[in-house]
């Protein structure tokens, strides 16, 4: 299944060229055309799925099994001492393309990529209440 309006579906179908790194029946990895750092790569399912929570476990497994080797290859090729794996879901989370994709972002000292990570703490009892809500949703 693909969406003709989706740029990643068009790349997966071969309608738009890409700097391909890996391809299977289920997954495609390629260099990002607007890299945050040199070697910034994307891993996508070839099937059109907008958000991670909409993927089946089977498809997620078929795609994500390539993430460790792809991350190692990007890190080795770039010489980066570290990397981030980033995956956004929904416009509010800065998902720019409505197709599941995983960013592999090589990191080097002094690069310009930054996170805003305003960590907080739970008030007394809030963590357990949240845990119970999530457990109920998993059932």
PDB file of C-alpha atoms in Angstrom:
ATOM      1  CA  UNK A   1       0.000   0.000   0.000  1.00  0.00           C
ATOM      2  CA  UNK A   2       1.341   3.429  -0.907  1.00  0.00           C
ATOM      3  CA  UNK A   3       0.110   6.977  -1.019  1.00  0.00           C
ATOM      4  CA  UNK A   4       0.687   8.933  -4.236  1.00  0.00           C
ATOM      5  CA  UNK A   5       0.797  12.138  -2.160  1.00  0.00           C
ATOM      6  CA  UNK A   6       3.588  10.817   0.092  1.00  0.00           C
ATOM      7  CA  UNK A   7       7.158  11.691  -0.884  1.00  0.00           C
ATOM      8  CA  UNK A   8       8.554   8.653   0.964  1.00  0.00           C
ATOM      9  CA  UNK A   9       6.123   6.315  -0.833  1.00  0.00           C
ATOM     10  CA  UNK A  10       7.258   7.830  -4.123  1.00  0.00           C
ATOM     11  CA  UNK A  11      10.912   7.336  -3.144  1.00  0.00           C
ATOM     12  CA  UNK A  12      10.198   3.721  -2.107  1.00  0.00           C
ATOM     13  CA  UNK A  13       8.450   3.113  -5.442  1.00  0.00           C
ATOM     14  CA  UNK A  14      11.458   4.472  -7.351  1.00  0.00           C
ATOM     15  CA  UNK A  15       9.536   7.465  -8.714  1.00  0.00           C
ATOM     16  CA  UNK A  16      11.933   9.871  -6.961  1.00  0.00           C
ATOM     17  CA  UNK A  17      15.646   9.055  -6.838  1.00  0.00           C
ATOM     18  CA  UNK A  18      17.466   8.740  -3.532  1.00  0.00           C
ATOM     19  CA  UNK A  19      20.945   8.010  -2.222  1.00  0.00           C
ATOM     20  CA  UNK A  20      19.995   4.437  -1.287  1.00  0.00           C
ATOM     21  CA  UNK A  21      21.830   2.697   1.543  1.00  0.00           C
ATOM     22  CA  UNK A  22      19.744  -0.451   2.102  1.00  0.00           C
ATOM     23  CA  UNK A  23      16.664  -2.002   0.555  1.00  0.00           C
ATOM     24  CA  UNK A  24      14.546  -5.051   1.346  1.00  0.00           C
ATOM     25  CA  UNK A  25      10.973  -5.963   0.435  1.00  0.00           C
ATOM     26  CA  UNK A  26       9.777  -4.146   3.570  1.00  0.00           C
ATOM     27  CA  UNK A  27      12.318  -1.382   4.250  1.00  0.00           C
ATOM     28  CA  UNK A  28      14.388   1.312   2.578  1.00  0.00           C
ATOM     29  CA  UNK A  29      17.228   3.407   3.984  1.00  0.00           C
ATOM     30  CA  UNK A  30      18.717   6.442   2.272  1.00  0.00           C
ATOM     31  CA  UNK A  31      20.602   9.635   2.999  1.00  0.00           C
ATOM     32  CA  UNK A  32      18.481  12.613   4.048  1.00  0.00           C
ATOM     33  CA  UNK A  33      18.577  15.354   1.381  1.00  0.00           C
ATOM     34  CA  UNK A  34      18.494  17.986   4.138  1.00  0.00           C
ATOM     35  CA  UNK A  35      20.944  16.478   6.648  1.00  0.00           C
ATOM     36  CA  UNK A  36      21.264  17.773  10.184  1.00  0.00           C
ATOM     37  CA  UNK A  37      24.839  16.442  10.096  1.00  0.00           C
ATOM     38  CA  UNK A  38      26.823  14.720   7.306  1.00  0.00           C
ATOM     39  CA  UNK A  39      25.711  11.093   6.997  1.00  0.00           C
ATOM     40  CA  UNK A  40      22.193  11.738   8.371  1.00  0.00           C
ATOM     41  CA  UNK A  41      20.183   8.753   7.125  1.00  0.00           C
ATOM     42  CA  UNK A  42      16.521   7.726   7.132  1.00  0.00           C
ATOM     43  CA  UNK A  43      15.027   4.247   7.544  1.00  0.00           C
ATOM     44  CA  UNK A  44      11.418   3.840   6.360  1.00  0.00           C
ATOM     45  CA  UNK A  45       8.896   1.066   5.846  1.00  0.00           C
ATOM     46  CA  UNK A  46       7.985   0.734   2.175  1.00  0.00           C
ATOM     47  CA  UNK A  47       4.353   0.366   3.240  1.00  0.00           C
ATOM     48  CA  UNK A  48       2.656   3.689   3.890  1.00  0.00           C
ATOM     49  CA  UNK A  49       2.083   4.059   7.616  1.00  0.00           C
ATOM     50  CA  UNK A  50       1.820   7.566   9.003  1.00  0.00           C
ATOM     51  CA  UNK A  51       2.685   6.988  12.677  1.00  0.00           C
ATOM     52  CA  UNK A  52       4.604   4.371  14.639  1.00  0.00           C
ATOM     53  CA  UNK A  53       1.524   3.470  16.717  1.00  0.00           C
ATOM     54  CA  UNK A  54      -0.245   2.540  13.457  1.00  0.00           C
ATOM     55  CA  UNK A  55       2.413  -0.036  12.474  1.00  0.00           C
ATOM     56  CA  UNK A  56       1.862  -3.715  13.102  1.00  0.00           C
ATOM     57  CA  UNK A  57       4.398  -5.410  15.327  1.00  0.00           C
ATOM     58  CA  UNK A  58       5.402  -7.589  12.405  1.00  0.00           C
ATOM     59  CA  UNK A  59       6.134  -4.657  10.084  1.00  0.00           C
ATOM     60  CA  UNK A  60       7.969  -2.812  12.848  1.00  0.00           C
ATOM     61  CA  UNK A  61      10.158  -5.865  13.394  1.00  0.00           C
ATOM     62  CA  UNK A  62      10.886  -6.241   9.685  1.00  0.00           C
ATOM     63  CA  UNK A  63      11.941  -2.588   9.420  1.00  0.00           C
ATOM     64  CA  UNK A  64      13.667  -2.082  12.762  1.00  0.00           C
ATOM     65  CA  UNK A  65      15.850  -5.173  12.469  1.00  0.00           C
ATOM     66  CA  UNK A  66      18.015  -3.055  10.145  1.00  0.00           C
ATOM     67  CA  UNK A  67      18.458  -0.159  12.562  1.00  0.00           C
ATOM     68  CA  UNK A  68      21.484  -1.495  14.530  1.00  0.00           C
ATOM     69  CA  UNK A  69      23.554  -2.380  11.444  1.00  0.00           C
ATOM     70  CA  UNK A  70      22.589   0.855   9.704  1.00  0.00           C
ATOM     71  CA  UNK A  71      23.542   2.903  12.778  1.00  0.00           C
ATOM     72  CA  UNK A  72      26.907   1.079  12.987  1.00  0.00           C
ATOM     73  CA  UNK A  73      27.577   1.684   9.288  1.00  0.00           C
ATOM     74  CA  UNK A  74      26.705   5.392   9.495  1.00  0.00           C
ATOM     75  CA  UNK A  75      28.859   5.819  12.583  1.00  0.00           C
ATOM     76  CA  UNK A  76      31.798   3.966  11.024  1.00  0.00           C
ATOM     77  CA  UNK A  77      31.554   5.801   7.696  1.00  0.00           C
ATOM     78  CA  UNK A  78      31.328   9.238   9.289  1.00  0.00           C
ATOM     79  CA  UNK A  79      33.768   8.638  12.116  1.00  0.00           C
ATOM     80  CA  UNK A  80      31.188  10.108  14.467  1.00  0.00           C
ATOM     81  CA  UNK A  81      31.802   9.192  18.112  1.00  0.00           C
ATOM     82  CA  UNK A  82      28.045   9.131  18.783  1.00  0.00           C
ATOM     83  CA  UNK A  83      24.650   9.247  17.081  1.00  0.00           C
ATOM     84  CA  UNK A  84      20.971   9.885  17.794  1.00  0.00           C
ATOM     85  CA  UNK A  85      18.030   7.806  16.632  1.00  0.00           C
ATOM     86  CA  UNK A  86      15.041  10.119  16.278  1.00  0.00           C
ATOM     87  CA  UNK A  87      11.465   9.218  15.356  1.00  0.00           C
ATOM     88  CA  UNK A  88       8.609  11.757  15.436  1.00  0.00           C
ATOM     89  CA  UNK A  89       4.866  11.038  15.439  1.00  0.00           C
ATOM     90  CA  UNK A  90       2.434  13.800  14.544  1.00  0.00           C
ATOM     91  CA  UNK A  91       2.816  17.436  13.607  1.00  0.00           C
ATOM     92  CA  UNK A  92       3.075  18.566  17.238  1.00  0.00           C
ATOM     93  CA  UNK A  93       6.091  16.241  17.589  1.00  0.00           C
ATOM     94  CA  UNK A  94       7.728  17.848  14.508  1.00  0.00           C
ATOM     95  CA  UNK A  95       6.897  15.048  12.071  1.00  0.00           C
ATOM     96  CA  UNK A  96       7.410  16.821   8.733  1.00  0.00           C
ATOM     97  CA  UNK A  97       6.564  13.860   6.444  1.00  0.00           C
ATOM     98  CA  UNK A  98       3.459  11.818   7.265  1.00  0.00           C
ATOM     99  CA  UNK A  99       5.195   8.460   6.805  1.00  0.00           C
ATOM    100  CA  UNK A 100       6.992   6.584   9.589  1.00  0.00           C
ATOM    101  CA  UNK A 101      10.729   7.232   9.424  1.00  0.00           C
ATOM    102  CA  UNK A 102      13.688   6.824  11.706  1.00  0.00           C
ATOM    103  CA  UNK A 103      16.512   9.355  11.613  1.00  0.00           C
ATOM    104  CA  UNK A 104      20.063   8.144  12.215  1.00  0.00           C
ATOM    105  CA  UNK A 105      21.953  11.351  13.020  1.00  0.00           C
ATOM    106  CA  UNK A 106      25.738  11.090  13.424  1.00  0.00           C
ATOM    107  CA  UNK A 107      27.055  13.382  16.156  1.00  0.00           C
ATOM    108  CA  UNK A 108      30.417  15.094  16.394  1.00  0.00           C
ATOM    109  CA  UNK A 109      31.862  17.532  18.923  1.00  0.00           C
ATOM    110  CA  UNK A 110      30.652  21.049  18.186  1.00  0.00           C
ATOM    111  CA  UNK A 111      27.919  20.107  15.688  1.00  0.00           C
ATOM    112  CA  UNK A 112      24.914  22.430  15.589  1.00  0.00           C
ATOM    113  CA  UNK A 113      22.145  19.896  16.283  1.00  0.00           C
ATOM    114  CA  UNK A 114      20.477  20.421  19.695  1.00  0.00           C
ATOM    115  CA  UNK A 115      17.556  19.039  21.679  1.00  0.00           C
ATOM    116  CA  UNK A 116      15.250  21.000  23.936  1.00  0.00           C
ATOM    117  CA  UNK A 117      14.853  18.539  26.820  1.00  0.00           C
ATOM    118  CA  UNK A 118      12.932  20.269  29.641  1.00  0.00           C
ATOM    119  CA  UNK A 119      12.915  17.317  32.078  1.00  0.00           C
ATOM    120  CA  UNK A 120      10.533  17.533  35.034  1.00  0.00           C
ATOM    121  CA  UNK A 121       9.578  15.397  38.008  1.00  0.00           C
ATOM    122  CA  UNK A 122       6.320  13.724  38.989  1.00  0.00           C
ATOM    123  CA  UNK A 123       4.502  14.991  42.056  1.00  0.00           C
ATOM    124  CA  UNK A 124       3.840  12.469  44.818  1.00  0.00           C
ATOM    125  CA  UNK A 125       1.582   9.699  43.457  1.00  0.00           C
ATOM    126  CA  UNK A 126       1.505  10.948  39.848  1.00  0.00           C
ATOM    127  CA  UNK A 127       3.995   8.397  38.533  1.00  0.00           C
ATOM    128  CA  UNK A 128       2.016   5.456  39.880  1.00  0.00           C
ATOM    129  CA  UNK A 129      -1.267   6.925  38.577  1.00  0.00           C
ATOM    130  CA  UNK A 130       0.268   7.334  35.112  1.00  0.00           C
ATOM    131  CA  UNK A 131       1.716   3.801  35.239  1.00  0.00           C
ATOM    132  CA  UNK A 132      -1.743   2.412  36.024  1.00  0.00           C
ATOM    133  CA  UNK A 133      -3.322   4.317  33.121  1.00  0.00           C
ATOM    134  CA  UNK A 134      -0.703   3.017  30.691  1.00  0.00           C
ATOM    135  CA  UNK A 135      -1.064  -0.545  31.969  1.00  0.00           C
ATOM    136  CA  UNK A 136      -4.839  -0.328  31.495  1.00  0.00           C
ATOM    137  CA  UNK A 137      -4.333   0.944  27.923  1.00  0.00           C
ATOM    138  CA  UNK A 138      -1.995  -1.991  27.173  1.00  0.00           C
ATOM    139  CA  UNK A 139      -4.745  -4.509  28.021  1.00  0.00           C
TER     140      UNK A 139
END
